[in-house]
PDB file of C-alpha atoms in Angstrom:
ATOM      1  CA  MET A   1     -21.173 114.444 140.790  1.00  0.00           C
ATOM      2  CA  ARG A   2     -18.398 112.651 142.634  1.00  0.00           C
ATOM      3  CA  ASN A   3     -15.772 114.212 140.345  1.00  0.00           C
ATOM      4  CA  ILE A   4     -17.150 117.693 141.008  1.00  0.00           C
ATOM      5  CA  ILE A   5     -16.963 117.219 144.762  1.00  0.00           C
ATOM      6  CA  CYS A   6     -13.411 115.885 144.549  1.00  0.00           C
ATOM      7  CA  THR A   7     -12.408 118.839 142.388  1.00  0.00           C
ATOM      8  CA  TRP A   8     -13.826 121.334 144.918  1.00  0.00           C
ATOM      9  CA  VAL A   9     -12.099 119.620 147.842  1.00  0.00           C
ATOM     10  CA  LEU A  10      -8.797 119.709 145.969  1.00  0.00           C
ATOM     11  CA  LEU A  11      -9.222 123.406 145.101  1.00  0.00           C
ATOM     12  CA  LEU A  12     -10.034 124.350 148.700  1.00  0.00           C
ATOM     13  CA  ALA A  13      -7.056 122.418 150.052  1.00  0.00           C
ATOM     14  CA  THR A  14      -4.751 124.086 147.544  1.00  0.00           C
ATOM     15  CA  ALA A  15      -6.081 127.546 148.407  1.00  0.00           C
ATOM     16  CA  GLY A  16      -5.103 127.018 152.057  1.00  0.00           C
ATOM     17  CA  VAL A  17      -1.512 126.294 151.096  1.00  0.00           C
ATOM     18  CA  TRP A  18      -1.343 129.396 148.893  1.00  0.00           C
ATOM     19  CA  ALA A  19      -2.584 131.578 151.753  1.00  0.00           C
ATOM     20  CA  GLN A  20       0.623 130.918 153.687  1.00  0.00           C
ATOM     21  CA  GLU A  21       3.489 133.233 152.835  1.00  0.00           C
ATOM     22  CA  ARG A  22       7.110 132.268 152.316  1.00  0.00           C
ATOM     23  CA  ASN A  23       8.507 135.623 153.389  1.00  0.00           C
ATOM     24  CA  LYS A  24       6.077 137.121 155.866  1.00  0.00           C
ATOM     25  CA  LYS A  25       7.276 140.147 157.819  1.00  0.00           C
ATOM     26  CA  VAL A  26       6.361 140.074 161.506  1.00  0.00           C
ATOM     27  CA  ILE A  27       7.204 142.388 164.412  1.00  0.00           C
ATOM     28  CA  ILE A  28       7.068 141.079 167.971  1.00  0.00           C
ATOM     29  CA  ALA A  29       7.575 143.088 171.168  1.00  0.00           C
ATOM     30  CA  VAL A  30      10.230 141.295 173.267  1.00  0.00           C
ATOM     31  CA  ASP A  31      11.480 142.545 176.639  1.00  0.00           C
ATOM     32  CA  GLY A  32      15.215 142.909 177.129  1.00  0.00           C
ATOM     33  CA  LYS A  33      17.860 145.556 177.774  1.00  0.00           C
ATOM     34  CA  CYS A  34      21.289 145.146 176.250  1.00  0.00           C
ATOM     35  CA  GLU A  35      23.568 143.672 173.580  1.00  0.00           C
ATOM     36  CA  MET A  36      23.641 140.326 175.399  1.00  0.00           C
ATOM     37  CA  CYS A  37      19.832 140.255 175.274  1.00  0.00           C
ATOM     38  CA  LYS A  38      19.975 141.144 171.589  1.00  0.00           C
ATOM     39  CA  ALA A  39      22.308 138.242 170.825  1.00  0.00           C
ATOM     40  CA  ARG A  40      20.214 135.788 172.867  1.00  0.00           C
ATOM     41  CA  ILE A  41      16.899 136.914 171.344  1.00  0.00           C
ATOM     42  CA  GLU A  42      18.145 136.844 167.755  1.00  0.00           C
ATOM     43  CA  LYS A  43      19.831 133.454 168.235  1.00  0.00           C
ATOM     44  CA  ALA A  44      16.644 131.953 169.706  1.00  0.00           C
ATOM     45  CA  ALA A  45      14.534 133.358 166.869  1.00  0.00           C
ATOM     46  CA  LEU A  46      16.890 132.119 164.168  1.00  0.00           C
ATOM     47  CA  GLY A  47      16.918 128.718 165.876  1.00  0.00           C
ATOM     48  CA  GLU A  48      13.268 128.278 164.941  1.00  0.00           C
ATOM     49  CA  LYS A  49      12.837 126.398 161.682  1.00  0.00           C
ATOM     50  CA  GLY A  50      11.390 128.765 159.086  1.00  0.00           C
ATOM     51  CA  VAL A  51      12.798 132.010 160.513  1.00  0.00           C
ATOM     52  CA  LYS A  52      14.949 133.566 157.801  1.00  0.00           C
ATOM     53  CA  TYR A  53      15.812 136.915 159.399  1.00  0.00           C
ATOM     54  CA  ALA A  54      15.734 138.246 162.953  1.00  0.00           C
ATOM     55  CA  LEU A  55      16.786 141.681 164.214  1.00  0.00           C
ATOM     56  CA  TRP A  56      15.987 142.903 167.728  1.00  0.00           C
ATOM     57  CA  ASP A  57      16.133 146.675 168.281  1.00  0.00           C
ATOM     58  CA  ILE A  58      17.219 147.622 171.808  1.00  0.00           C
ATOM     59  CA  PRO A  59      15.495 151.047 172.148  1.00  0.00           C
ATOM     60  CA  THR A  60      12.127 149.922 170.777  1.00  0.00           C
ATOM     61  CA  ARG A  61      12.340 146.332 172.093  1.00  0.00           C
ATOM     62  CA  GLU A  62      10.937 145.094 168.782  1.00  0.00           C
ATOM     63  CA  LEU A  63      11.981 141.880 167.084  1.00  0.00           C
ATOM     64  CA  SER A  64      11.652 142.156 163.301  1.00  0.00           C
ATOM     65  CA  LEU A  65      11.310 138.815 161.581  1.00  0.00           C
ATOM     66  CA  ILE A  66      10.992 137.365 158.133  1.00  0.00           C
ATOM     67  CA  LEU A  67       9.558 133.885 158.349  1.00  0.00           C
ATOM     68  CA  ASP A  68       8.136 131.123 156.235  1.00  0.00           C
ATOM     69  CA  GLU A  69       4.579 130.520 157.464  1.00  0.00           C
ATOM     70  CA  ARG A  70       4.640 127.040 155.984  1.00  0.00           C
ATOM     71  CA  LYS A  71       7.279 126.072 158.561  1.00  0.00           C
ATOM     72  CA  THR A  72       6.603 128.237 161.612  1.00  0.00           C
ATOM     73  CA  ASP A  73       4.362 130.916 163.061  1.00  0.00           C
ATOM     74  CA  PRO A  74       4.827 133.904 165.380  1.00  0.00           C
ATOM     75  CA  MET A  75       3.621 131.968 168.439  1.00  0.00           C
ATOM     76  CA  LYS A  76       6.449 129.445 168.035  1.00  0.00           C
ATOM     77  CA  VAL A  77       8.933 132.313 167.997  1.00  0.00           C
ATOM     78  CA  LYS A  78       7.302 133.802 171.115  1.00  0.00           C
ATOM     79  CA  THR A  79       7.614 130.421 172.812  1.00  0.00           C
ATOM     80  CA  ALA A  80      11.317 130.374 171.914  1.00  0.00           C
ATOM     81  CA  MET A  81      11.687 133.835 173.483  1.00  0.00           C
ATOM     82  CA  ALA A  82      10.058 132.648 176.710  1.00  0.00           C
ATOM     83  CA  LYS A  83      12.342 129.601 176.840  1.00  0.00           C
ATOM     84  CA  VAL A  84      15.455 131.793 176.824  1.00  0.00           C
ATOM     85  CA  GLY A  85      14.080 134.137 179.505  1.00  0.00           C
ATOM     86  CA  HIS A  86      12.444 136.965 177.550  1.00  0.00           C
ATOM     87  CA  ASP A  87       8.820 138.063 177.867  1.00  0.00           C
ATOM     88  CA  THR A  88       6.526 138.913 174.973  1.00  0.00           C
ATOM     89  CA  GLU A  89       3.051 140.411 175.168  1.00  0.00           C
ATOM     90  CA  GLU A  90       1.383 136.987 174.980  1.00  0.00           C
ATOM     91  CA  LEU A  91       3.931 134.775 176.749  1.00  0.00           C
ATOM     92  CA  LYS A  92       5.946 135.375 179.887  1.00  0.00           C
ATOM     93  CA  ALA A  93       9.177 133.532 180.566  1.00  0.00           C
ATOM     94  CA  SER A  94       9.071 131.116 183.489  1.00  0.00           C
ATOM     95  CA  ASP A  95      10.816 132.236 186.660  1.00  0.00           C
ATOM     96  CA  ASP A  96      13.544 129.642 186.044  1.00  0.00           C
ATOM     97  CA  ALA A  97      14.116 130.806 182.461  1.00  0.00           C
ATOM     98  CA  TYR A  98      14.186 134.451 183.572  1.00  0.00           C
ATOM     99  CA  ALA A  99      16.618 133.642 186.397  1.00  0.00           C
ATOM    100  CA  SER A 100      18.971 132.062 183.837  1.00  0.00           C
ATOM    101  CA  VAL A 101      19.672 135.377 182.075  1.00  0.00           C
ATOM    102  CA  HIS A 102      22.710 137.420 183.095  1.00  0.00           C
ATOM    103  CA  PRO A 103      22.026 139.838 185.987  1.00  0.00           C
ATOM    104  CA  CYS A 104      22.515 142.885 183.734  1.00  0.00           C
ATOM    105  CA  CYS A 105      19.744 141.548 181.484  1.00  0.00           C
ATOM    106  CA  ARG A 106      17.069 141.493 184.187  1.00  0.00           C
ATOM    107  CA  TYR A 107      14.492 143.818 182.672  1.00  0.00           C
ATOM    108  CA  ARG A 108      11.668 143.045 185.099  1.00  0.00           C
ATOM    109  CA  GLU A 109      13.438 144.739 187.991  1.00  0.00           C
ATOM    110  CA  ASP A 110      13.800 147.942 185.960  1.00  0.00           C
ATOM    111  CA  ASP A 111      10.093 147.897 185.103  1.00  0.00           C
ATOM    112  CA  THR A 112       9.201 147.466 188.783  1.00  0.00           C
ATOM    113  CA  LYS A 113      11.365 150.421 189.827  1.00  0.00           C
ATOM    114  CA  GLU A 114       9.818 152.625 187.139  1.00  0.00           C
ATOM    115  CA  ARG A 115       6.266 151.721 188.137  1.00  0.00           C
ATOM    116  CA  ASN A 116       6.825 151.823 191.931  1.00  0.00           C
ATOM    117  CA  PRO A 117       9.245 154.654 192.760  1.00  0.00           C
ATOM    118  CA  HIS A 118       8.983 154.001 196.557  1.00  0.00           C
TER     119      HIS A 118
END
């Protein structure tokens, strides 16, 4: 009986490891405006262990990633975005981090003007 239980525990533990993908494709919405934002966003994403590919598209504001789920997850990448001053849907950059981006990269001001035309 003990051997059967040990076998089941081992099988369940192994199944959890197999469920994680080595090359998972993920798309994250990241606020930004320009080529400087693009370079900063991609550099921050690639700085996360397990991120193999990062490409941020300026018009769509989407960060396309290929990552190894055994080493990282999308929330860690979103945290990296917030640290360098870029908002995602789940995490907002701190005021200090946002203030550190170049003035031409300040996307929040543009959003405010579009929403409040007064």
